[in-house]
Coordinates of C-alpha atoms in Angstrom, one line a residue:
X1 CA 0.0 0.0 0.0
X2 CA 2.9 2.4 0.6
X3 CA 4.3 1.9 -2.9
X4 CA 1.3 3.4 -4.7
X5 CA 1.1 6.4 -2.4
X6 CA 4.8 7.1 -2.7
X7 CA 4.5 6.7 -6.5
X8 CA 1.6 9.2 -6.7
X9 CA 3.4 11.7 -4.5
X10 CA 6.6 11.4 -6.6
X11 CA 4.7 11.7 -9.9
X12 CA 2.8 14.7 -8.6
X13 CA 6.1 16.4 -7.7
X14 CA 7.4 16.0 -11.2
X15 CA 4.2 17.2 -12.8
X16 CA 4.0 20.3 -10.6
X17 CA 7.7 21.1 -10.6
X18 CA 8.1 22.4 -14.2
X19 CA 5.1 24.6 -13.8
X20 CA 6.4 26.1 -10.6
X21 CA 9.8 26.7 -12.2
X22 CA 8.3 28.3 -15.3
X23 CA 6.4 30.8 -13.1
X24 CA 9.6 31.7 -11.2
X25 CA 11.8 32.7 -14.1
X26 CA 10.9 33.1 -17.7
X27 CA 13.8 33.0 -20.2
X28 CA 13.8 36.2 -22.2
X29 CA 14.4 36.0 -26.0
X30 CA 17.0 38.5 -27.2
X31 CA 14.9 39.4 -30.3
X32 CA 11.9 41.6 -30.2
X33 CA 8.7 40.2 -31.7
X34 CA 9.2 42.6 -34.7
X35 CA 12.7 41.4 -35.2
X36 CA 11.7 37.7 -35.0
X37 CA 9.0 38.4 -37.6
X38 CA 11.6 39.9 -39.9
X39 CA 13.7 36.8 -39.5
X40 CA 10.8 34.6 -40.2
X41 CA 9.8 36.6 -43.3
X42 CA 13.2 36.1 -44.7
X43 CA 13.1 32.3 -44.1
X44 CA 14.2 31.3 -47.6
X45 CA 17.0 33.9 -48.0
X46 CA 19.9 33.2 -45.7
X47 CA 21.9 36.2 -47.0
X48 CA 19.0 38.4 -45.8
X49 CA 18.7 36.6 -42.5
X50 CA 22.5 37.0 -41.9
X51 CA 22.2 40.7 -42.7
X52 CA 19.3 41.0 -40.2
X53 CA 21.1 39.2 -37.4
X54 CA 24.2 41.4 -37.9
X55 CA 22.0 44.5 -37.9
X56 CA 20.4 43.4 -34.7
X57 CA 23.9 42.8 -33.2
X58 CA 25.0 46.3 -34.2
X59 CA 21.8 47.7 -32.6
X60 CA 22.6 45.8 -29.3
X61 CA 26.2 47.1 -29.4
X62 CA 25.0 50.7 -29.9
X63 CA 22.5 50.4 -27.1
X64 CA 25.3 49.0 -24.9
X65 CA 27.4 52.1 -25.6
X66 CA 24.5 54.4 -25.0
X67 CA 23.8 52.7 -21.6
X68 CA 27.4 53.2 -20.6
X69 CA 27.2 56.9 -21.5
X70 CA 23.7 57.4 -20.0
X71 CA 23.3 54.9 -17.1
X72 CA 19.8 54.0 -16.2
X73 CA 18.8 54.6 -12.6
X74 CA 17.8 51.0 -12.0
X75 CA 19.1 47.6 -13.3
X76 CA 22.1 49.3 -15.0
X77 CA 24.4 46.2 -14.6
X78 CA 21.6 43.9 -15.7
X79 CA 21.0 46.0 -18.8
X80 CA 24.7 46.1 -19.8
X81 CA 25.1 42.3 -19.4
X82 CA 21.8 41.5 -21.2
X83 CA 22.7 43.7 -24.1
X84 CA 26.1 42.0 -24.5
X85 CA 24.4 38.6 -24.3
X86 CA 21.9 39.6 -26.9
X87 CA 24.7 40.9 -29.1
X88 CA 26.5 37.5 -28.9
X89 CA 23.3 35.6 -29.6
X90 CA 22.8 37.6 -32.8
X91 CA 26.4 37.1 -34.0
X92 CA 26.2 33.4 -33.1
X93 CA 22.9 32.9 -35.0
X94 CA 24.4 34.7 -38.1
X95 CA 27.5 32.3 -37.9
X96 CA 25.2 29.3 -37.6
X97 CA 23.3 30.4 -40.7
X98 CA 26.6 30.5 -42.6
X99 CA 27.4 27.0 -41.5
X100 CA 24.0 25.8 -42.5
X101 CA 24.3 27.6 -45.8
X102 CA 27.6 25.8 -46.5
X103 CA 26.1 22.4 -45.6
X104 CA 23.1 23.0 -47.9
X105 CA 25.4 24.5 -50.6
X106 CA 23.3 27.7 -50.7
X107 CA 24.6 30.8 -52.3
X108 CA 25.6 32.7 -49.2
X109 CA 28.6 34.6 -50.5
X110 CA 27.0 38.0 -49.7
X111 CA 26.3 36.9 -46.1
X112 CA 29.8 35.6 -45.6
X113 CA 31.3 38.8 -46.9
X114 CA 29.1 40.9 -44.7
X115 CA 29.9 38.7 -41.7
X116 CA 33.6 39.2 -42.4
X117 CA 33.4 43.0 -42.7
X118 CA 31.0 43.6 -39.8
X119 CA 32.7 41.3 -37.3
X120 CA 35.9 43.2 -37.9
X121 CA 34.1 46.5 -37.1
X122 CA 32.5 45.0 -34.0
X123 CA 35.8 43.6 -32.8
X124 CA 37.4 47.1 -32.9
X125 CA 34.5 48.5 -30.7
X126 CA 34.6 45.5 -28.3
X127 CA 38.4 45.7 -27.9
X128 CA 38.2 49.4 -27.2
X129 CA 35.6 48.7 -24.5
X130 CA 37.9 46.1 -23.0
X131 CA 40.8 48.5 -22.9
X132 CA 39.1 51.7 -21.8
X133 CA 35.4 51.2 -21.2
X134 CA 33.9 52.5 -18.0
X135 CA 32.6 50.2 -15.3
X136 CA 34.4 47.2 -16.9
X137 CA 34.2 45.1 -13.7
X138 CA 30.4 45.0 -14.2
X139 CA 30.4 43.3 -17.6
X140 CA 33.9 42.0 -18.1
X141 CA 33.0 38.4 -18.3
X142 CA 30.3 39.0 -20.9
X143 CA 32.5 41.3 -22.8
X144 CA 35.2 38.6 -22.9
X145 CA 32.6 36.2 -24.3
X146 CA 31.5 38.8 -26.8
X147 CA 35.1 39.3 -28.0
X148 CA 35.7 35.6 -28.2
X149 CA 32.3 35.0 -30.1
X150 CA 33.1 37.8 -32.5
X151 CA 36.6 36.5 -33.2
X152 CA 35.2 33.0 -33.8
X153 CA 32.5 34.3 -36.2
X154 CA 35.1 36.3 -38.1
X155 CA 37.4 33.3 -38.4
X156 CA 34.5 31.1 -39.5
X157 CA 33.6 33.6 -42.1
X158 CA 37.2 33.7 -43.4
X159 CA 37.2 29.9 -43.6
X160 CA 33.8 29.9 -45.3
X161 CA 35.1 32.2 -48.0
X162 CA 37.4 29.4 -49.0
X163 CA 34.7 26.7 -48.8
X164 CA 32.1 28.4 -50.9
X165 CA 32.6 28.1 -54.6
X166 CA 33.2 31.3 -56.6
X167 CA 30.3 32.8 -58.5
X168 CA 29.7 31.3 -61.9
X169 CA 31.3 33.1 -64.8
X170 CA 29.5 33.3 -68.1
X171 CA 31.5 32.3 -71.1
X172 CA 31.4 34.6 -74.1
X173 CA 30.5 32.8 -77.3

């Protein structure tokens, strides 16, 4: 008789536990609903999706710089760290699309070139923040992750340039 009662109590715990955890903390998505819609609308065009993710990454980086210059009165540290995390998420998603495009043999030359150019620009900003940014102790760990993720994406884009076949050349008759 004890076994069925113990089983029911244990099963009830597992059924209630996820619901309780979901109410405690919701995972925030780093894209707004408008941005997510734009990504969905460009579902068949990986070059466009890469461009969008890099645009969103640039937006997060600009907001981060603005937050440093004009600190909010509440949740300043949380804001800085969440913006850096969102930036890294955007860059990582763009890099993932490049890898997917290579695997599917899509024409993603424009996306690869854009990734190569933009990550170099982003890296200059991030390294400057690492060297002379104010309040570095608040966001140092996430900044280090952002620099590493940006370098990885830049290196992946350079490698991808070599993997992707050159554009077709029309022969003259």
